[in-house]
XYZ file of C-alpha atoms in Angstrom:
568
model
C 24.792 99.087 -31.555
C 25.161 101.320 -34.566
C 28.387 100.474 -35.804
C 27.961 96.872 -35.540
C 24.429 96.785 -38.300
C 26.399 99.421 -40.360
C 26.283 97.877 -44.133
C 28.096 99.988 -46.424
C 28.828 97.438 -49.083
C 27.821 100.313 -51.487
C 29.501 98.329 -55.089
C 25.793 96.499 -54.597
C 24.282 100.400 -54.862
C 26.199 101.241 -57.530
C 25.984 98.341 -59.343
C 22.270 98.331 -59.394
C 22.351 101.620 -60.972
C 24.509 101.179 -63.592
C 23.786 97.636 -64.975
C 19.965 98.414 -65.364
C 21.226 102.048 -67.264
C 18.788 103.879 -64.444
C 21.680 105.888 -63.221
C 20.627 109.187 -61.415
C 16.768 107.661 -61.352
C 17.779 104.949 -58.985
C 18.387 108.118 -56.543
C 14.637 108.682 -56.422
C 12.889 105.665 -55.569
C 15.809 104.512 -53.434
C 15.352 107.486 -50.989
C 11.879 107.571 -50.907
C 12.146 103.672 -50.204
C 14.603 104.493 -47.484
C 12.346 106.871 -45.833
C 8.735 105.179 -45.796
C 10.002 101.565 -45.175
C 13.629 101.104 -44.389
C 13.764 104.085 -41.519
C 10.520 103.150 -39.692
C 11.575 99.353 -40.349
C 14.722 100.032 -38.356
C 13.114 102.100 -36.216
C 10.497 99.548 -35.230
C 13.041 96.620 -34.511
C 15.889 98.555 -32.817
C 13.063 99.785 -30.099
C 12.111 96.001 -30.130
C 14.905 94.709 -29.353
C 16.063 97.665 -26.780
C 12.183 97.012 -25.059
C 12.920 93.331 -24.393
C 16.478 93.371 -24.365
C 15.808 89.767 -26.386
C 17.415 88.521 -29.578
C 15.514 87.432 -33.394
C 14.121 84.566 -31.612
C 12.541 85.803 -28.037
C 11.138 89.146 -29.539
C 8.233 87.017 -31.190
C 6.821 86.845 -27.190
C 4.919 89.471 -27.978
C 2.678 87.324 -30.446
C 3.612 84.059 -30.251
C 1.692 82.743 -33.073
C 4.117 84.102 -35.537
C 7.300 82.841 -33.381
C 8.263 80.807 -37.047
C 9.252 84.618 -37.944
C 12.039 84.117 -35.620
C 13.462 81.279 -36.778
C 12.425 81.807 -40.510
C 15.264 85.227 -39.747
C 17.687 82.868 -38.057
C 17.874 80.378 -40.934
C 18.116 83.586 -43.447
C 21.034 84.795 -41.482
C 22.846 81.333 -41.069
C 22.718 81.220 -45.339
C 23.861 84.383 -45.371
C 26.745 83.897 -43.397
C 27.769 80.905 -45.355
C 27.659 82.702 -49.099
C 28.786 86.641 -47.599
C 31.717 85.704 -46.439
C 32.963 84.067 -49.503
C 33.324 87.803 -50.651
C 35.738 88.539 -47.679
C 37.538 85.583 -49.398
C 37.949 87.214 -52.885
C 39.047 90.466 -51.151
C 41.966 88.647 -49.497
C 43.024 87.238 -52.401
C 42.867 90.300 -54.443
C 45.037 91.790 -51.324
C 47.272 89.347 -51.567
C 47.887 89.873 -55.479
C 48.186 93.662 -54.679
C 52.188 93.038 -53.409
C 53.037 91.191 -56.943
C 54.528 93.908 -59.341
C 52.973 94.553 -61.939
C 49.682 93.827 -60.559
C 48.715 90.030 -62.168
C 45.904 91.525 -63.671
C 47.166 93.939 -65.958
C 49.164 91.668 -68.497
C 48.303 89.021 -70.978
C 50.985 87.231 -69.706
C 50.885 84.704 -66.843
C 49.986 81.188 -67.079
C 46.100 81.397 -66.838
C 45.661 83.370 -70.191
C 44.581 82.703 -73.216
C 45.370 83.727 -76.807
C 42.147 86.122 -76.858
C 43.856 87.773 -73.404
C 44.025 92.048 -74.221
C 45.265 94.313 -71.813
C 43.852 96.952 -74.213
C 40.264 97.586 -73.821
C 40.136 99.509 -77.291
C 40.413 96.487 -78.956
C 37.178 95.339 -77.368
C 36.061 98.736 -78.534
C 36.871 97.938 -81.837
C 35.417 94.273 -82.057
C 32.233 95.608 -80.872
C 32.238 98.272 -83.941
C 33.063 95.222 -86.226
C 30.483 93.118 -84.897
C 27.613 95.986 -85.710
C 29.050 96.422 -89.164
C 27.403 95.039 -92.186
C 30.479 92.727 -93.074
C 31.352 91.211 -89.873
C 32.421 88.054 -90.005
C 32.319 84.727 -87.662
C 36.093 85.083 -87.698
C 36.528 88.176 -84.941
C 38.448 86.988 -82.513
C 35.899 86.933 -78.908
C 38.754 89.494 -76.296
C 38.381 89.094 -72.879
C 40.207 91.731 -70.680
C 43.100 90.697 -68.684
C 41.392 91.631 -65.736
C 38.572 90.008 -66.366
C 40.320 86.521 -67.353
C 42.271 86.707 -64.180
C 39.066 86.945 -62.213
C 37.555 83.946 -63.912
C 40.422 82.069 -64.369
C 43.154 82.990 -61.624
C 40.239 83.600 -58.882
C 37.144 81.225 -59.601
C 38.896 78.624 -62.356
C 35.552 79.186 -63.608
C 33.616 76.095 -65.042
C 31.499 75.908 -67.725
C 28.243 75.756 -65.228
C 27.292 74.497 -62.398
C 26.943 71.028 -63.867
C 30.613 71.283 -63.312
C 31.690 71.724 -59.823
C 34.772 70.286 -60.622
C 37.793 71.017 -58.006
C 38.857 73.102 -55.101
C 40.909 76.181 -55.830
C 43.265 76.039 -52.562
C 44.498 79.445 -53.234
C 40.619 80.528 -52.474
C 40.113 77.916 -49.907
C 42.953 79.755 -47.841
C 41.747 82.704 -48.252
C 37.989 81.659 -47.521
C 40.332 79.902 -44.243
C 41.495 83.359 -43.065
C 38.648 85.057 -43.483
C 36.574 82.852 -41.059
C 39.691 83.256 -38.297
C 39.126 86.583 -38.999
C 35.370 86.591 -37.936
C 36.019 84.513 -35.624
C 38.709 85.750 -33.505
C 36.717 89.363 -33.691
C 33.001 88.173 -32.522
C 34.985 85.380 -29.964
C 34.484 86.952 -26.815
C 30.667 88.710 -27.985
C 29.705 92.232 -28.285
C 32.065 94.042 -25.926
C 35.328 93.057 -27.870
C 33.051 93.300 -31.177
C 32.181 97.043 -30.593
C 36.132 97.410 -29.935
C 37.196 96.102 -33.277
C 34.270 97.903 -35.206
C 35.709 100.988 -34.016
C 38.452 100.384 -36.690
C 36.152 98.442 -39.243
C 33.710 101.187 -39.397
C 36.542 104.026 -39.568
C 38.926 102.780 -41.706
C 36.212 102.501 -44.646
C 35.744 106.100 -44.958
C 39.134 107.199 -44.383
C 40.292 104.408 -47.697
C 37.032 106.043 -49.507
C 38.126 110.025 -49.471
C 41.803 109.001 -50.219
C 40.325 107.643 -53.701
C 37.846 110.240 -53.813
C 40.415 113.279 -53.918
C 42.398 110.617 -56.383
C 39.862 109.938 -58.669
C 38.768 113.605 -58.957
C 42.194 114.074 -60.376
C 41.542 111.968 -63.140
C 40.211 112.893 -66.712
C 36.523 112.580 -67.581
C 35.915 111.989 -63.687
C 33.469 114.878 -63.826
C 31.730 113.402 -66.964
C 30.820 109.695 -64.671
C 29.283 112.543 -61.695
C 27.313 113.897 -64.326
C 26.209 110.286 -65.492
C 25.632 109.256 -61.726
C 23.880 112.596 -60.975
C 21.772 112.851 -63.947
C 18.294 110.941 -63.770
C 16.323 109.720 -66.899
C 12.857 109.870 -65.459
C 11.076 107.936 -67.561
C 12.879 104.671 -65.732
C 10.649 106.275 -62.691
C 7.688 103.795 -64.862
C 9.577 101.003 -64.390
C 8.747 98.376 -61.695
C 12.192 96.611 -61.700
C 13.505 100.626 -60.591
C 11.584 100.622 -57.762
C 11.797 97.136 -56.962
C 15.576 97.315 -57.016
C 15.151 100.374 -54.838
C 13.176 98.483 -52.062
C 15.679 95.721 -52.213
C 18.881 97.467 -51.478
C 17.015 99.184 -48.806
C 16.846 96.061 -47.442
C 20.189 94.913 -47.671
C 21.665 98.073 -46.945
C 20.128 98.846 -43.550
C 19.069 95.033 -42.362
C 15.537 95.061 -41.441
C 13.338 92.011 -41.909
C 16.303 89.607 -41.407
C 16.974 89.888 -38.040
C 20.412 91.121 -36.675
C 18.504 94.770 -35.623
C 16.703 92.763 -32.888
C 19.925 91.157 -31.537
C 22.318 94.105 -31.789
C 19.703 96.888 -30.199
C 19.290 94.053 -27.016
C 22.597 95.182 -26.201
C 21.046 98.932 -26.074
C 20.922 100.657 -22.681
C 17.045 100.693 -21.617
C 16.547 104.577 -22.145
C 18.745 105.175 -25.010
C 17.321 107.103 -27.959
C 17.076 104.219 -30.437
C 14.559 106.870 -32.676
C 17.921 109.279 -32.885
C 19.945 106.451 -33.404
C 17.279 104.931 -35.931
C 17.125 107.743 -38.205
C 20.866 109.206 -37.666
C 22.221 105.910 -38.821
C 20.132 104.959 -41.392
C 21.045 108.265 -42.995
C 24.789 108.084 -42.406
C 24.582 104.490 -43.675
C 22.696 105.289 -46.741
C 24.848 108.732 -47.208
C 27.956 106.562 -47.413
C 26.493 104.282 -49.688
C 25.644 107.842 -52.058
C 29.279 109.049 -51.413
C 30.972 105.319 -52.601
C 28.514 106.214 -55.841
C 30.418 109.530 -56.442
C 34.366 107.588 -55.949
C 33.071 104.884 -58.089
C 31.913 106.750 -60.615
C 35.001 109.656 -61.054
C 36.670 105.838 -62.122
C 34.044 104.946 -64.082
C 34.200 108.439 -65.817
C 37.853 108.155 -66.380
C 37.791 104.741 -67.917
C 35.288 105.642 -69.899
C 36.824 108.848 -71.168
C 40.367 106.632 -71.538
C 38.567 103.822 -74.160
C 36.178 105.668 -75.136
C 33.278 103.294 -74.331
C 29.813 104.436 -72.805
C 29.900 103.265 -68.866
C 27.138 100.906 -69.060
C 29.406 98.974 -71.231
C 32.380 98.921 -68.448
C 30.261 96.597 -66.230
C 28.665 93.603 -66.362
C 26.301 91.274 -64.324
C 27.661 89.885 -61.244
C 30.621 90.658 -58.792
C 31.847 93.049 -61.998
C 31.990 96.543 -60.584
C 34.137 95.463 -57.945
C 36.474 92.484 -58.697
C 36.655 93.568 -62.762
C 36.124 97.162 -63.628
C 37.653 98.606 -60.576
C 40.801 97.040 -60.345
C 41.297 97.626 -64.085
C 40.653 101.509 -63.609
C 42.668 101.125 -60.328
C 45.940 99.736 -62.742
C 45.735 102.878 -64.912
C 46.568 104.871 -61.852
C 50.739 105.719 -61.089
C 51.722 103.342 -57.678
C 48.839 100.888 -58.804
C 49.806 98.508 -56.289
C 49.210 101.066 -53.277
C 45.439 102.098 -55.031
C 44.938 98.620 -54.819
C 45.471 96.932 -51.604
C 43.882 100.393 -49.980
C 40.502 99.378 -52.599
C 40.210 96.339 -51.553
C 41.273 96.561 -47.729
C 38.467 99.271 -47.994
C 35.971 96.327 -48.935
C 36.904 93.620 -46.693
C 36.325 96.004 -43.751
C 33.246 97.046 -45.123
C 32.145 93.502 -45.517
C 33.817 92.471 -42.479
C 30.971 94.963 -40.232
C 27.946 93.198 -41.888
C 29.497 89.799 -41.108
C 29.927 90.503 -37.280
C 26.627 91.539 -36.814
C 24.817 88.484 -38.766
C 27.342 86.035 -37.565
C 26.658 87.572 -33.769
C 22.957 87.616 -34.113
C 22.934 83.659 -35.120
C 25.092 83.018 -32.212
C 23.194 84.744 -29.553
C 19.848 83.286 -30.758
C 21.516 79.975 -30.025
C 23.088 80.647 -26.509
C 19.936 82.480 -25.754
C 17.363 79.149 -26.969
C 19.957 76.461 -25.599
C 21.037 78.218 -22.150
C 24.174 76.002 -21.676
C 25.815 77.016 -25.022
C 26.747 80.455 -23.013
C 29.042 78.797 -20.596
C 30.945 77.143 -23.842
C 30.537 80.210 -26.016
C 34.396 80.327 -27.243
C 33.759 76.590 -28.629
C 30.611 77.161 -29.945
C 31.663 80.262 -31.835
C 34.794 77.598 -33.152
C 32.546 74.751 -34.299
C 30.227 77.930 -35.956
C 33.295 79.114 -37.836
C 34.390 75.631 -38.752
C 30.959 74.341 -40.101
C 29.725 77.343 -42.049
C 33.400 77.207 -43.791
C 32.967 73.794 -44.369
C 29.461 74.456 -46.037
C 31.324 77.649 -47.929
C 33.839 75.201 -49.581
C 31.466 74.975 -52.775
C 31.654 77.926 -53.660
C 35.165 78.114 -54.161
C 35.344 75.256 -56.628
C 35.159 76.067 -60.036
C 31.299 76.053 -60.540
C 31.132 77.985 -57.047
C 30.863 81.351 -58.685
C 27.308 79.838 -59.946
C 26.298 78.448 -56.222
C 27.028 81.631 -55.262
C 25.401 83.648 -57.737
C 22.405 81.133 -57.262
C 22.078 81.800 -53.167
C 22.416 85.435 -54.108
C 19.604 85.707 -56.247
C 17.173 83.914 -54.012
C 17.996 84.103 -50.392
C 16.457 87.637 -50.292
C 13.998 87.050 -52.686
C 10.964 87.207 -50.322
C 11.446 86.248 -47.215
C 12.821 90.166 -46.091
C 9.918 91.306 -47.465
C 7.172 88.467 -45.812
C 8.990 89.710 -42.565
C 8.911 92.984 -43.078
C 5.540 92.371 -43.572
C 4.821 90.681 -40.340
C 6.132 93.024 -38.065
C 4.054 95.747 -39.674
C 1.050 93.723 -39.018
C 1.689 92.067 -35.901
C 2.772 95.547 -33.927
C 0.664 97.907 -35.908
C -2.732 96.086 -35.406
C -2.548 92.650 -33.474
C -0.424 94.302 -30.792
C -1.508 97.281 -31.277
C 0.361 100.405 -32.310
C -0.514 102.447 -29.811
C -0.074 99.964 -27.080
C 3.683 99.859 -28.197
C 3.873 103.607 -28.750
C 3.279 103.152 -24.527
C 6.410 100.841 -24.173
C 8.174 102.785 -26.329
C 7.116 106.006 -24.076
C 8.898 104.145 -21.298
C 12.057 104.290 -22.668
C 12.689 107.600 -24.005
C 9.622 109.324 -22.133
C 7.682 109.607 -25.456
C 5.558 108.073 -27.512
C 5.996 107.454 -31.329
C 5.543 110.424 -33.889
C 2.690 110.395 -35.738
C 4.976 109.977 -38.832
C 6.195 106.831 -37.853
C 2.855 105.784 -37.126
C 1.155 106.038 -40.454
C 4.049 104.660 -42.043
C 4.078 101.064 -40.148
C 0.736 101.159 -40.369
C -0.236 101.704 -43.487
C 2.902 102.934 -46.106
C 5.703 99.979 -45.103
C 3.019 97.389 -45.035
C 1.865 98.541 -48.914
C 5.425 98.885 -50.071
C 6.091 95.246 -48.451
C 2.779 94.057 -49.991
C 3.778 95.438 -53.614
C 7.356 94.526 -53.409
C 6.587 90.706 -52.527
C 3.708 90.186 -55.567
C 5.907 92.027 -57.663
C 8.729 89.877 -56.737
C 6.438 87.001 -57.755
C 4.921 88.248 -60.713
C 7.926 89.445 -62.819
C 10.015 86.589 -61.484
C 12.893 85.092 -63.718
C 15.054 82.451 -63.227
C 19.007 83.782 -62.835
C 21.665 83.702 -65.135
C 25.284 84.652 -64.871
C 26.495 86.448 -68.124
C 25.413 84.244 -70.766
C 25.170 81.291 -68.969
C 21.737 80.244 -68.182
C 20.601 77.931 -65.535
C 19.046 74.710 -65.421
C 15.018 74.134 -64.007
C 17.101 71.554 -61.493
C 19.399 74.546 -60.351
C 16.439 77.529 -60.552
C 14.186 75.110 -58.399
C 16.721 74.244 -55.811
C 17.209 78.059 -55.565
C 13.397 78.620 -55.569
C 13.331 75.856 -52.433
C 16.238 78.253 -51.015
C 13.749 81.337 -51.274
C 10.769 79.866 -49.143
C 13.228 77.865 -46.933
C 12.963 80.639 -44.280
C 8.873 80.985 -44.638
C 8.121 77.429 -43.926
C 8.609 77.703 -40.384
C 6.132 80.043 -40.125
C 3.250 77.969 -40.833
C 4.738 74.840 -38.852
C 5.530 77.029 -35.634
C 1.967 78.714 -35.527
C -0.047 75.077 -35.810
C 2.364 73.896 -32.927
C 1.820 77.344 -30.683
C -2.011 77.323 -31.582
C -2.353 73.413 -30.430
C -0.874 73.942 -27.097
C -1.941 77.028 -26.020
C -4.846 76.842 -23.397
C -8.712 77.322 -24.037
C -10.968 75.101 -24.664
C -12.220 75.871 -28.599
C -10.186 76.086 -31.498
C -10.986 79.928 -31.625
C -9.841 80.654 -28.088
C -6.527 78.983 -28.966
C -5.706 81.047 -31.364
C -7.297 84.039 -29.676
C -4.835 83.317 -27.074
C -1.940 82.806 -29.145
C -2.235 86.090 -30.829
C -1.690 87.801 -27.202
C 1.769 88.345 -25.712
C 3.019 85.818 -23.278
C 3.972 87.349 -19.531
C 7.529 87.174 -21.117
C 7.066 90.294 -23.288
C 7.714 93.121 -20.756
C 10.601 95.567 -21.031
C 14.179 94.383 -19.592
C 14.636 96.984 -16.857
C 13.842 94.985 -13.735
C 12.408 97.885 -12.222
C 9.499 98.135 -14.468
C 8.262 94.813 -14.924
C 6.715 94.411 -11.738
C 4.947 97.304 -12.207
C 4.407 96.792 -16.105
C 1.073 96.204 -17.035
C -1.371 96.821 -20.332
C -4.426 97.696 -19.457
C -5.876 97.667 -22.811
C -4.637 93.946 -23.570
C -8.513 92.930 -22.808
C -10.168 95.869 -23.925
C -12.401 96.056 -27.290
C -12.718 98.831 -29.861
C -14.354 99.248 -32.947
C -12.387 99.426 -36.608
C -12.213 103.174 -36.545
C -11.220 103.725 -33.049
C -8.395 100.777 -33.527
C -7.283 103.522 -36.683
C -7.470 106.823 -34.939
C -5.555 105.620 -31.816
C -3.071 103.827 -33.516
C -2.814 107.135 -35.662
C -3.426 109.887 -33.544
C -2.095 108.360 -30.425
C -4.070 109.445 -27.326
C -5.185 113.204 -26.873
């Protein structure tokens, strides 16, 4: 189960860190993030999914009032799907420009430049001195890097905005093709060949990342980016947007509140230790994303030792770190071409481990609501591959670098969070804490630490709680560089953001309106109970499986303490 949530797309880590200048005080609230509400969030659906042995959709048995959860996750998932993989597509084609000598993006001189192309990032250094000065004039020429003009014009064939969708790059398109065979042919026959090829998707990445590790420590001023990457300014530790940025790549990092943790632990044995697993790989996951920060920035240390340019001016907004900066400090290096293909391989097999598992968890919420999909799983998985492609296209026209920018920046915008939320609430106090601790206590043959308790409870709920009216409160419409949206664009996107919540109301006014009693407040009384579905999947305990305290009535305080303190 591990290896298929594993998310190590650590450029979003680094990248957080050094765009918003927090460097070594991202660390900080990132860890302490990780341990009060990604851990216990990933601890909480892995035994979830393991109890039931259900997927995103069936879990929500256990209170059916918020079943909309379920398929607010699923729809989440499906978007992601659509935009992620257009990132597998820009590694393929930067693979496929790794075999041309010299590397395309290291010269001025191919047929998508312009007169303003410099392979010399001095001269950028230079403008930017001219610029500041007292006589600058409107006649400096505006450089743009020769890696950076090949990703915008060779790549995207960027468009002014996304007014502008103008036309298919087919270059992209194929490589947006191949990477959906790819997916494809890997999740095809369902988890059994999946955990096969992860064994190579999840190796490979850290064998690629110590070869440039022990490369880039080779390299002058490498020590000098640790330093910077080590080094926290605490007063960012008062900023909101740190710790908000924090919570965030928690959640994209590890996967809870979207879904694919429920579907990938229903594959668990019944007794395995999903609280080893939980904390073991969250840890590992989150220690690889640290260890990418120390390769990154021995490059980023290098380059900026070579132009002599601070690092938070190597990177920009966006896809930068990864499809810009990298590949430029990657062409400084002797046998470029080599340092590149093994970079980017490195990233589409990191990507390529989140995609399985999302992609998977969609398609097994589907065979598992629509029973006769299973029998037809190899077509269904085809006409999954073919539509979300289809519905990818966009953003490999020239104004798709703005869709995808766009989906981005709002399709985790709250809805992780609301879910997060949820969970915390719905097993913590409407289910009861305790009474799951007991489920949980028949799988590994013991309850829940107390830790764990207090933290879905009461720490991961307030985190969720601050994160999401933060999230509304210091909300600003996207941008990508200079360009700036338009109110039609930021409200689509804004739509896109609460997409995933509607259900939620919708699916509890359905549940509550056909469940039995005979008064409004018995319906809902009844809805907030688990269905005889929720009981754990080994067959030999379900007859037996029973809650006594599903009827039984306690008092605020005794709800706290036994939730809490478990029983004594």
């Amino acid at each position: 189960m591990g290896k298929n949530i594993f998310k190590m797309f650590a450029v979003v880590f680094v990248l957080l860190s050094v765009n918003d200048n927090t460097e070594g005080a991202f660390l900080i609230p990132f860890f302490i993030c990780l341990v009060f509400c990604g851990i216990p969030l990933f601890f909480l659906e892995t035994a979830v999914g393991q109890f039931t042995g259900q997927g995103t959709l069936h879990v929500w048995e256990v209170c059916p009032i918020f079943k909309g959860v379920g398929v607010g996750m699923l729809i989440s998932m499906t978007i992601f799907c659509i935009y992620y993989n257009v990132i597998m597509a820009w590694s393929l084609y930067y693979i496929a420009s790794s075999f041309a000598v010299p590397l395309p993006w290291t010269s001025c001189n191919n047929e998508w430049n312009s007169e303003y192309c410099t392979d010399d990032r001095s001269t950028l250094n230079l403008t930017s001195q001219v610029l500041q000065g007292i006589n600058s004039t409107n006649s400096t020429p505006n450089w743009i890097t020769a890696q950076e003009e090949f990703w915008q014009e060779s790549v995207l064939g960027m468009s002014s905005g996304i007014e502008e969708i103008g036309t298919i790059n087919w270059k992209l398109m194929l490589c947006l093709l191949g990477a959906w065979v790819v997916v494809g042919l890997c999740i095809i026959k369902g988890v059994k060949s999946l955990g096969k090829v992860v064994y190579v998707t999840a190796t490979i990445p850290y064998i690629l990342l110590t070869v440039i590790l022990v490369r880039g420590l080779t390299l002058d001023g490498s020590i000098d980016g640790i330093k910077v990457y080590l080094s926290p300014d605490f007063s960012k530790l008062l900023e909101l947007q740190v710790w908000l940025e924090a919570a965030i790549q928690v959640f994209y990092s590890l996967g809870p509140g979207w879904g694919p943790l429920f579907t990938m632990a229903s594959f668990n044995k019944f007794n395995n230790n999903c609280l080893r697993d939980s904390v073991l790989l969250s840890l590992a996951g989150e220690g690889t994303s640290l260890y990418s920060g120390f390769i990154i920035f021995t490059v980023l240390g290098f380059m900026s030792t070579s132009f002599s340019l601070p690092i938070d001016k190597l990177v920009k907004s966006g896809p930068g770190l990864g499809f810009i900066v990298y590949p430029e400090a990657l062409a400084q290096l002797p046998g470029q071409n080599v340092w590149a293909f093994i970079f980017f391989v490195m990233l589409l097999t990191v990507g390529l481990d989140s995609q399985f598992a999302y992609c998977e968890a969609v398609i097994v919420a589907c065979t598992d609501k629509f029973k006769k999909l299973r029998k037809r799983r190899i077509l269904f998985v085809v006409a999954f591959c073919i539509a979300n492609f289809l519905l990818g296209l966009i953003m490999v026209t020239q104004g798709g670098i703005y869709v995808f920018q766009l989906v981005d920046w709002y399709v985790a915008a709250f809805s992780p969070a609301v879910f997060g939320l949820i969970e915390c609430i719905v097993f913590g106090w409407i289910y009861g804490f305790d009474r799951f601790s007991k489920d949980v206590h028949l799988m590994l043959g013991r309850g829940i630490p107390m830790f764990f308790r207090i933290c879905i409870c009461f720490i991961t709920p307030a985190i969720l709680l601050g994160l999401f009216v933060y999230s509304l409160t210091s909300y600003k419409p996207p941008s990508y560089g200079s360009y700036e949206y338009p109110l039609l664009a930021a409200g689509f996107g804004t739509f896109l953001s609460v997409l995933p919540l509607i259900p939620i109301p919708i699916c509890a006014v359905g549940i509550v309106l056909h469940a039995p009693g005979d008064t409004l407040k018995d319906k809902i009384a009844t809805a907030l109970k688990p269905t005889p579905k929720w009981k754990p999947v080994s067959k030999e305990l379900q007859d037996s499986y029973y809650d006594s305290d599903s009827e039984s009535s306690r008092s605020l305080i005794e709800t706290i303490k036994l939730n809490v303190m478990g029983r004594t």
